[in-house]
mmCIF file of C-alpha atoms in Angstrom:
data_model
loop_
_atom_site.group_PDB
_atom_site.id
_atom_site.type_symbol
_atom_site.label_atom_id
_atom_site.label_comp_id
_atom_site.label_asym_id
_atom_site.label_seq_id
_atom_site.Cartn_x
_atom_site.Cartn_y
_atom_site.Cartn_z
ATOM 1 C CA UNK A 1 -4.991 18.981 1.541
ATOM 2 C CA UNK A 2 -7.937 17.005 1.817
ATOM 3 C CA UNK A 3 -7.302 14.040 3.902
ATOM 4 C CA UNK A 4 -10.470 12.031 2.984
ATOM 5 C CA UNK A 5 -9.526 8.780 4.795
ATOM 6 C CA UNK A 6 -10.955 6.436 7.267
ATOM 7 C CA UNK A 7 -8.817 3.734 8.191
ATOM 8 C CA UNK A 8 -9.363 1.772 11.378
ATOM 9 C CA UNK A 9 -6.240 -0.377 11.118
ATOM 10 C CA UNK A 10 -3.465 1.863 11.856
ATOM 11 C CA UNK A 11 -1.362 -0.709 14.099
ATOM 12 C CA UNK A 12 -4.035 -3.331 13.574
ATOM 13 C CA UNK A 13 -3.282 -6.889 15.068
ATOM 14 C CA UNK A 14 -1.752 -8.244 11.666
ATOM 15 C CA UNK A 15 0.200 -5.015 10.656
ATOM 16 C CA UNK A 16 1.320 -4.440 14.197
ATOM 17 C CA UNK A 17 2.676 -8.019 14.376
ATOM 18 C CA UNK A 18 4.171 -7.928 10.992
ATOM 19 C CA UNK A 19 6.101 -4.487 11.580
ATOM 20 C CA UNK A 20 7.360 -4.920 15.237
ATOM 21 C CA UNK A 21 7.447 -8.998 15.707
ATOM 22 C CA UNK A 22 4.893 -9.038 18.246
ATOM 23 C CA UNK A 23 1.357 -10.020 18.256
ATOM 24 C CA UNK A 24 -1.350 -7.486 19.429
ATOM 25 C CA UNK A 25 -4.615 -8.737 20.437
ATOM 26 C CA UNK A 26 -7.530 -7.868 18.294
ATOM 27 C CA UNK A 27 -9.879 -5.106 19.369
ATOM 28 C CA UNK A 28 -13.131 -6.303 21.043
ATOM 29 C CA UNK A 29 -16.396 -5.455 19.577
ATOM 30 C CA UNK A 30 -17.308 -3.117 22.120
ATOM 31 C CA UNK A 31 -13.999 -1.220 21.839
ATOM 32 C CA UNK A 32 -14.827 -1.013 17.926
ATOM 33 C CA UNK A 33 -18.108 0.006 18.244
ATOM 34 C CA UNK A 34 -17.040 2.897 20.831
ATOM 35 C CA UNK A 35 -14.192 3.969 18.374
ATOM 36 C CA UNK A 36 -16.558 4.413 15.604
ATOM 37 C CA UNK A 37 -19.295 6.054 17.453
ATOM 38 C CA UNK A 38 -16.832 8.543 18.889
ATOM 39 C CA UNK A 39 -15.425 9.169 15.699
ATOM 40 C CA UNK A 40 -19.022 9.942 14.289
ATOM 41 C CA UNK A 41 -19.898 11.982 17.307
ATOM 42 C CA UNK A 42 -16.880 14.093 16.909
ATOM 43 C CA UNK A 43 -17.455 14.759 12.986
ATOM 44 C CA UNK A 44 -20.884 15.964 13.733
ATOM 45 C CA UNK A 45 -20.087 18.417 16.539
ATOM 46 C CA UNK A 46 -17.614 20.846 14.445
ATOM 47 C CA UNK A 47 -20.189 20.499 11.495
ATOM 48 C CA UNK A 48 -23.251 21.600 13.612
ATOM 49 C CA UNK A 49 -21.456 24.323 15.810
ATOM 50 C CA UNK A 50 -19.649 25.578 12.779
ATOM 51 C CA UNK A 51 -22.704 26.007 10.714
ATOM 52 C CA UNK A 52 -24.269 28.025 13.599
ATOM 53 C CA UNK A 53 -21.063 30.252 13.941
ATOM 54 C CA UNK A 54 -20.824 30.895 10.406
ATOM 55 C CA UNK A 55 -24.148 32.566 10.334
ATOM 56 C CA UNK A 56 -22.902 34.974 13.080
ATOM 57 C CA UNK A 57 -19.661 35.302 11.032
ATOM 58 C CA UNK A 58 -21.629 36.217 7.715
ATOM 59 C CA UNK A 59 -23.267 39.084 9.896
ATOM 60 C CA UNK A 60 -20.403 40.097 11.805
ATOM 61 C CA UNK A 61 -18.400 43.286 11.155
ATOM 62 C CA UNK A 62 -15.091 42.414 12.675
ATOM 63 C CA UNK A 63 -12.439 42.255 10.261
ATOM 64 C CA UNK A 64 -10.497 39.529 12.191
ATOM 65 C CA UNK A 65 -13.542 37.372 11.850
ATOM 66 C CA UNK A 66 -14.605 37.843 8.025
ATOM 67 C CA UNK A 67 -15.035 34.735 6.222
ATOM 68 C CA UNK A 68 -13.172 33.565 3.008
ATOM 69 C CA UNK A 69 -15.385 33.068 0.117
ATOM 70 C CA UNK A 70 -14.893 30.168 -2.168
ATOM 71 C CA UNK A 71 -15.731 31.056 -5.966
ATOM 72 C CA UNK A 72 -16.590 28.594 -8.714
ATOM 73 C CA UNK A 73 -12.966 29.056 -9.851
ATOM 74 C CA UNK A 74 -11.597 28.342 -6.399
ATOM 75 C CA UNK A 75 -13.572 25.253 -6.371
ATOM 76 C CA UNK A 76 -12.619 23.881 -9.881
ATOM 77 C CA UNK A 77 -9.040 24.367 -9.054
ATOM 78 C CA UNK A 78 -8.966 22.851 -5.395
ATOM 79 C CA UNK A 79 -8.920 19.195 -6.504
ATOM 80 C CA UNK A 80 -5.805 20.123 -8.716
ATOM 81 C CA UNK A 81 -3.799 21.862 -5.968
ATOM 82 C CA UNK A 82 -4.868 19.154 -3.395
ATOM 83 C CA UNK A 83 -3.553 16.220 -5.572
ATOM 84 C CA UNK A 84 -0.340 18.118 -6.203
ATOM 85 C CA UNK A 85 0.049 18.820 -2.508
ATOM 86 C CA UNK A 86 -0.533 15.083 -1.848
ATOM 87 C CA UNK A 87 1.726 13.828 -4.353
ATOM 88 C CA UNK A 88 4.378 16.274 -2.950
ATOM 89 C CA UNK A 89 4.085 15.141 0.432
ATOM 90 C CA UNK A 90 4.208 11.409 -0.508
ATOM 91 C CA UNK A 91 7.463 11.852 -2.656
ATOM 92 C CA UNK A 92 9.136 14.037 0.397
ATOM 93 C CA UNK A 93 8.149 11.136 2.812
ATOM 94 C CA UNK A 94 9.827 8.744 0.076
ATOM 95 C CA UNK A 95 13.029 10.790 -0.205
ATOM 96 C CA UNK A 96 13.707 12.428 2.962
ATOM 97 C CA UNK A 97 13.644 11.372 6.695
ATOM 98 C CA UNK A 98 10.229 11.095 7.914
ATOM 99 C CA UNK A 99 11.369 12.263 11.342
ATOM 100 C CA UNK A 100 12.545 15.588 10.053
ATOM 101 C CA UNK A 101 9.749 16.010 7.900
ATOM 102 C CA UNK A 102 7.193 15.575 10.921
ATOM 103 C CA UNK A 103 9.334 17.649 13.191
ATOM 104 C CA UNK A 104 8.617 20.748 10.949
ATOM 105 C CA UNK A 105 5.247 19.920 10.455
ATOM 106 C CA UNK A 106 4.861 19.772 14.166
ATOM 107 C CA UNK A 107 6.130 23.023 14.766
ATOM 108 C CA UNK A 108 3.873 24.435 11.737
ATOM 109 C CA UNK A 109 0.845 22.860 13.264
ATOM 110 C CA UNK A 110 1.837 23.803 16.638
ATOM 111 C CA UNK A 111 1.250 27.264 15.938
ATOM 112 C CA UNK A 112 -1.776 26.866 13.757
ATOM 113 C CA UNK A 113 -3.267 24.734 16.338
ATOM 114 C CA UNK A 114 -2.770 27.059 19.169
ATOM 115 C CA UNK A 115 -4.417 29.940 17.173
ATOM 116 C CA UNK A 116 -7.207 27.834 16.056
ATOM 117 C CA UNK A 117 -7.871 26.385 19.390
ATOM 118 C CA UNK A 118 -8.034 30.011 20.864
ATOM 119 C CA UNK A 119 -10.613 31.225 18.522
ATOM 120 C CA UNK A 120 -12.509 28.017 19.073
ATOM 121 C CA UNK A 121 -12.847 28.383 22.906
ATOM 122 C CA UNK A 122 -13.361 32.093 22.977
ATOM 123 C CA UNK A 123 -16.753 32.524 22.866
ATOM 124 C CA UNK A 124 -17.369 29.728 25.363
ATOM 125 C CA UNK A 125 -14.860 31.198 27.921
ATOM 126 C CA UNK A 126 -16.187 34.668 27.770
ATOM 127 C CA UNK A 127 -19.139 33.347 29.910
ATOM 128 C CA UNK A 128 -16.637 32.415 32.557
ATOM 129 C CA UNK A 129 -14.850 35.775 33.057
ATOM 130 C CA UNK A 130 -16.493 37.994 35.811
ATOM 131 C CA UNK A 131 -17.908 41.482 35.141
ATOM 132 C CA UNK A 132 -15.049 43.019 37.041
ATOM 133 C CA UNK A 133 -12.278 41.357 34.520
ATOM 134 C CA UNK A 134 -10.104 44.095 33.054
ATOM 135 C CA UNK A 135 -10.770 43.610 29.418
ATOM 136 C CA UNK A 136 -8.508 46.017 27.551
ATOM 137 C CA UNK A 137 -8.736 45.894 23.739
ATOM 138 C CA UNK A 138 -5.727 45.711 21.810
ATOM 139 C CA UNK A 139 -5.032 45.535 17.916
ATOM 140 C CA UNK A 140 -2.365 44.327 15.777
ATOM 141 C CA UNK A 141 -1.925 46.279 12.879
ATOM 142 C CA UNK A 142 0.729 45.773 10.024
ATOM 143 C CA UNK A 143 0.898 48.008 7.038
ATOM 144 C CA UNK A 144 2.800 48.545 4.082
ATOM 145 C CA UNK A 145 4.937 51.808 3.732
ATOM 146 C CA UNK A 146 7.417 53.877 5.434
ATOM 147 C CA UNK A 147 7.076 55.484 8.769
ATOM 148 C CA UNK A 148 6.368 58.996 7.162
ATOM 149 C CA UNK A 149 3.520 57.641 5.286
ATOM 150 C CA UNK A 150 2.160 56.217 8.636
ATOM 151 C CA UNK A 151 2.796 58.932 10.706
ATOM 152 C CA UNK A 152 -0.474 60.779 11.744
ATOM 153 C CA UNK A 153 -2.539 57.850 10.665
ATOM 154 C CA UNK A 154 -4.051 56.410 7.529
ATOM 155 C CA UNK A 155 -5.663 59.012 5.378
ATOM 156 C CA UNK A 156 -5.056 62.011 8.104
ATOM 157 C CA UNK A 157 -3.979 65.602 6.865
ATOM 158 C CA UNK A 158 -0.362 66.129 6.359
ATOM 159 C CA UNK A 159 0.634 69.034 8.802
ATOM 160 C CA UNK A 160 0.642 72.312 7.176
ATOM 161 C CA UNK A 161 -0.215 71.009 3.704
ATOM 162 C CA UNK A 162 -3.984 70.576 3.721
ATOM 163 C CA UNK A 163 -3.498 67.532 1.869
ATOM 164 C CA UNK A 164 -4.582 63.823 2.855
ATOM 165 C CA UNK A 165 -1.791 61.441 2.906
ATOM 166 C CA UNK A 166 -2.457 57.901 0.563
ATOM 167 C CA UNK A 167 -3.861 55.029 2.695
ATOM 168 C CA UNK A 168 -1.112 52.611 3.582
ATOM 169 C CA UNK A 169 -2.122 48.928 2.552
ATOM 170 C CA UNK A 170 -3.050 46.917 5.464
ATOM 171 C CA UNK A 171 -1.352 43.346 5.738
ATOM 172 C CA UNK A 172 -2.582 42.425 9.035
ATOM 173 C CA UNK A 173 -5.130 44.141 11.149
ATOM 174 C CA UNK A 174 -6.341 41.884 13.853
ATOM 175 C CA UNK A 175 -8.315 43.132 16.972
ATOM 176 C CA UNK A 176 -8.437 41.185 20.262
ATOM 177 C CA UNK A 177 -8.723 41.727 23.986
ATOM 178 C CA UNK A 178 -7.346 40.363 27.390
ATOM 179 C CA UNK A 179 -9.930 37.530 27.257
ATOM 180 C CA UNK A 180 -8.324 36.434 23.934
ATOM 181 C CA UNK A 181 -4.845 36.397 25.431
ATOM 182 C CA UNK A 182 -6.125 34.211 28.276
ATOM 183 C CA UNK A 183 -7.620 31.659 25.635
ATOM 184 C CA UNK A 184 -4.367 31.868 23.643
ATOM 185 C CA UNK A 185 -2.505 30.886 27.054
ATOM 186 C CA UNK A 186 -4.801 27.970 27.720
ATOM 187 C CA UNK A 187 -4.482 26.763 23.976
ATOM 188 C CA UNK A 188 -0.914 26.849 24.346
ATOM 189 C CA UNK A 189 -0.979 24.344 27.038
ATOM 190 C CA UNK A 190 -2.472 21.942 24.836
ATOM 191 C CA UNK A 191 -0.115 22.748 22.082
ATOM 192 C CA UNK A 192 2.831 21.891 24.358
ATOM 193 C CA UNK A 193 0.918 18.677 25.355
ATOM 194 C CA UNK A 194 0.635 17.918 21.921
ATOM 195 C CA UNK A 195 4.310 18.815 20.879
ATOM 196 C CA UNK A 196 5.877 16.905 23.513
ATOM 197 C CA UNK A 197 3.524 13.657 23.821
ATOM 198 C CA UNK A 198 1.745 13.762 20.462
ATOM 199 C CA UNK A 199 -1.349 12.520 22.596
ATOM 200 C CA UNK A 200 -4.490 11.447 20.887
ATOM 201 C CA UNK A 201 -6.461 13.648 22.953
ATOM 202 C CA UNK A 202 -4.283 16.584 22.183
ATOM 203 C CA UNK A 203 -4.406 15.762 18.505
ATOM 204 C CA UNK A 204 -8.533 15.468 18.703
ATOM 205 C CA UNK A 205 -8.701 18.898 20.411
ATOM 206 C CA UNK A 206 -6.505 20.472 17.547
ATOM 207 C CA UNK A 207 -8.477 18.589 14.771
ATOM 208 C CA UNK A 208 -11.825 19.575 15.863
ATOM 209 C CA UNK A 209 -10.591 23.134 16.227
ATOM 210 C CA UNK A 210 -9.449 23.105 12.818
ATOM 211 C CA UNK A 211 -12.690 21.575 11.383
ATOM 212 C CA UNK A 212 -14.896 24.068 13.355
ATOM 213 C CA UNK A 213 -12.878 27.190 12.246
ATOM 214 C CA UNK A 214 -12.958 25.786 8.477
ATOM 215 C CA UNK A 215 -16.809 25.318 8.710
ATOM 216 C CA UNK A 216 -17.123 28.611 10.177
ATOM 217 C CA UNK A 217 -14.855 30.600 8.105
ATOM 218 C CA UNK A 218 -14.863 29.081 4.676
ATOM 219 C CA UNK A 219 -17.752 30.198 2.921
ATOM 220 C CA UNK A 220 -19.262 28.834 -0.519
ATOM 221 C CA UNK A 221 -20.879 31.643 -2.376
ATOM 222 C CA UNK A 222 -23.777 29.417 -4.076
ATOM 223 C CA UNK A 223 -24.701 25.730 -4.182
ATOM 224 C CA UNK A 224 -23.270 25.337 -7.676
ATOM 225 C CA UNK A 225 -19.851 26.186 -6.403
ATOM 226 C CA UNK A 226 -20.514 23.565 -3.735
ATOM 227 C CA UNK A 227 -21.175 20.680 -6.125
ATOM 228 C CA UNK A 228 -18.310 21.625 -8.251
ATOM 229 C CA UNK A 229 -16.323 21.225 -5.035
ATOM 230 C CA UNK A 230 -17.817 17.888 -4.087
ATOM 231 C CA UNK A 231 -17.873 16.625 -7.568
ATOM 232 C CA UNK A 232 -14.165 17.423 -7.986
ATOM 233 C CA UNK A 233 -13.141 15.837 -4.590
ATOM 234 C CA UNK A 234 -15.094 12.815 -5.345
ATOM 235 C CA UNK A 235 -13.048 12.148 -8.161
ATOM 236 C CA UNK A 236 -10.083 13.053 -6.370
ATOM 237 C CA UNK A 237 -10.811 10.667 -3.545
ATOM 238 C CA UNK A 238 -11.889 7.774 -5.923
ATOM 239 C CA UNK A 239 -8.333 8.039 -7.599
ATOM 240 C CA UNK A 240 -6.239 8.737 -4.675
ATOM 241 C CA UNK A 241 -7.976 6.333 -2.295
ATOM 242 C CA UNK A 242 -8.607 3.282 -4.373
ATOM 243 C CA UNK A 243 -6.293 3.875 -7.628
ATOM 244 C CA UNK A 244 -3.116 4.232 -5.422
ATOM 245 C CA UNK A 245 -1.726 3.882 -1.970
ATOM 246 C CA UNK A 246 -0.754 7.574 -1.672
ATOM 247 C CA UNK A 247 -3.360 8.849 0.581
ATOM 248 C CA UNK A 248 -3.094 5.859 2.970
ATOM 249 C CA UNK A 249 0.615 6.327 3.089
ATOM 250 C CA UNK A 250 0.726 9.837 3.700
ATOM 251 C CA UNK A 251 -2.064 9.859 6.133
ATOM 252 C CA UNK A 252 -0.418 6.972 8.366
ATOM 253 C CA UNK A 253 2.920 8.965 7.974
ATOM 254 C CA UNK A 254 1.857 12.468 8.676
ATOM 255 C CA UNK A 255 2.245 13.089 12.401
ATOM 256 C CA UNK A 256 -0.077 16.220 12.308
ATOM 257 C CA UNK A 257 -3.335 16.851 13.567
ATOM 258 C CA UNK A 258 -5.063 16.550 10.305
ATOM 259 C CA UNK A 259 -7.316 13.567 11.255
ATOM 260 C CA UNK A 260 -9.293 12.754 14.196
ATOM 261 C CA UNK A 261 -8.587 9.519 16.065
ATOM 262 C CA UNK A 262 -9.948 7.180 18.479
ATOM 263 C CA UNK A 263 -8.292 4.166 20.316
ATOM 264 C CA UNK A 264 -10.211 0.801 19.672
ATOM 265 C CA UNK A 265 -8.531 -0.667 22.482
ATOM 266 C CA UNK A 266 -9.614 2.191 24.929
ATOM 267 C CA UNK A 267 -11.450 -0.146 26.986
ATOM 268 C CA UNK A 268 -8.612 -2.409 27.560
ATOM 269 C CA UNK A 269 -5.537 -0.066 27.971
ATOM 270 C CA UNK A 270 -7.174 3.176 28.722
ATOM 271 C CA UNK A 271 -5.776 6.406 27.682
ATOM 272 C CA UNK A 272 -2.461 4.727 26.616
ATOM 273 C CA UNK A 273 -4.109 2.919 23.977
ATOM 274 C CA UNK A 274 -2.370 2.847 20.424
ATOM 275 C CA UNK A 275 -4.836 1.063 17.985
ATOM 276 C CA UNK A 276 -6.360 3.825 16.498
ATOM 277 C CA UNK A 277 -9.359 4.409 14.185
ATOM 278 C CA UNK A 278 -8.963 7.540 12.034
ATOM 279 C CA UNK A 279 -11.326 9.958 10.186
ATOM 280 C CA UNK A 280 -9.647 12.766 8.069
ATOM 281 C CA UNK A 281 -10.601 16.591 8.494
ATOM 282 C CA UNK A 282 -11.516 16.567 4.724
ATOM 283 C CA UNK A 283 -14.161 14.217 5.447
ATOM 284 C CA UNK A 284 -15.617 16.943 8.074
ATOM 285 C CA UNK A 285 -14.844 20.462 6.630
ATOM 286 C CA UNK A 286 -15.730 20.029 2.831
ATOM 287 C CA UNK A 287 -19.228 18.667 3.456
ATOM 288 C CA UNK A 288 -19.626 20.853 6.420
ATOM 289 C CA UNK A 289 -18.880 23.937 4.466
ATOM 290 C CA UNK A 290 -21.951 22.974 1.998
ATOM 291 C CA UNK A 291 -24.198 22.180 4.954
ATOM 292 C CA UNK A 292 -23.276 25.518 6.546
ATOM 293 C CA UNK A 293 -24.250 27.271 3.317
ATOM 294 C CA UNK A 294 -27.754 25.447 3.313
ATOM 295 C CA UNK A 295 -28.326 26.842 7.033
ATOM 296 C CA UNK A 296 -27.450 30.358 5.707
ATOM 297 C CA UNK A 297 -29.860 29.695 2.806
ATOM 298 C CA UNK A 298 -32.561 28.623 5.229
ATOM 299 C CA UNK A 299 -32.117 31.463 7.436
ATOM 300 C CA UNK A 300 -32.239 33.987 4.468
ATOM 301 C CA UNK A 301 -35.695 32.534 3.674
ATOM 302 C CA UNK A 302 -36.975 33.993 6.964
ATOM 303 C CA UNK A 303 -38.856 30.839 7.937
ATOM 304 C CA UNK A 304 -39.291 29.004 11.076
ATOM 305 C CA UNK A 305 -38.038 25.527 9.570
ATOM 306 C CA UNK A 306 -34.629 24.955 8.636
ATOM 307 C CA UNK A 307 -35.419 22.034 6.069
ATOM 308 C CA UNK A 308 -32.338 22.320 3.916
ATOM 309 C CA UNK A 309 -29.986 22.190 6.823
ATOM 310 C CA UNK A 310 -31.400 19.478 8.673
ATOM 311 C CA UNK A 311 -31.863 17.194 5.363
ATOM 312 C CA UNK A 312 -28.339 17.486 4.406
ATOM 313 C CA UNK A 313 -27.263 16.978 8.108
ATOM 314 C CA UNK A 314 -29.245 13.621 8.162
ATOM 315 C CA UNK A 315 -27.914 12.800 4.856
ATOM 316 C CA UNK A 316 -24.504 13.416 6.170
ATOM 317 C CA UNK A 317 -24.902 11.208 9.258
ATOM 318 C CA UNK A 318 -26.112 8.371 7.069
ATOM 319 C CA UNK A 319 -23.614 8.542 4.576
ATOM 320 C CA UNK A 320 -20.891 8.465 7.073
ATOM 321 C CA UNK A 321 -22.293 5.925 9.039
ATOM 322 C CA UNK A 322 -22.642 3.864 5.736
ATOM 323 C CA UNK A 323 -18.983 4.567 5.049
ATOM 324 C CA UNK A 324 -17.738 3.287 8.536
ATOM 325 C CA UNK A 325 -19.915 0.099 8.081
ATOM 326 C CA UNK A 326 -18.338 -0.684 4.850
ATOM 327 C CA UNK A 327 -14.946 0.114 5.756
ATOM 328 C CA UNK A 328 -15.316 -2.068 8.615
ATOM 329 C CA UNK A 329 -16.298 -5.006 6.225
ATOM 330 C CA UNK A 330 -14.126 -4.837 3.650
ATOM 331 C CA UNK A 331 -10.979 -3.519 5.469
ATOM 332 C CA UNK A 332 -10.027 -0.629 3.388
ATOM 333 C CA UNK A 333 -9.958 3.034 3.691
ATOM 334 C CA UNK A 334 -13.145 4.751 2.186
ATOM 335 C CA UNK A 335 -13.479 8.220 0.543
#
């Protein structure tokens, strides 16, 4: 689901007073500026570093890090699939108890968040391990077939037959080492923190990890595919954000790290602040994979300048900044 939403009034003074019967003091201009600036910075980081990592990912030979290529057909179908998913979630929240739905979603994103965060911090953590660290290699291999077919390895000669056994289709083939297990343990601490407290910092750590992994591992095959995807999602956003209240309702009801949040009352309440500005991960990942494509194109030209990458990155900064400004003026979620 593309959660293209920027709504700073989740729990604003007016909404909070109406719902809770109490009056929440309005956020200060300094607090609002800090929240908007932090959201802008958090949006830029996964795009920039995700684009750089997408270059290494495209050149890599590790099967566990192979990118997922988005074709023109995938791009054309994506807005339809996203619309069905969004509407389905909206109906679920209307029909069933929000508490139980969010409990299931929390468990689901708990597992995904740990894996995404572990993959994100692994390159940085490798610099802190001493040379003497016993870095054993492991492989998680899950194949289709009976034990007889797998005995002796894939494609190995059958004893006494002189023949080669058929290859067993691989379902999962993931290679990792002891350092990855350490990163997985550290990420699990964040996961438990998020599961128990739903703290906004833990939410943002998972959100940033999802965004960076999305930009790194989702690759467009060409510019025309990117234009189809962005054009289709533009229409999708116009309809669901301005034509209905579905997007805003789902985003506010959905207790999962699908959005980055930052409190506007941080200066007054510290880390326990609860008046959040938010930015959907779709506003980061979808433009990010297009910007990453342009970086890979720049590098393929074998020139010292990355004109297309820096131009598109600057355009994204301008567009997101303008969106936040208009959103603040008109007090309405923007696509």
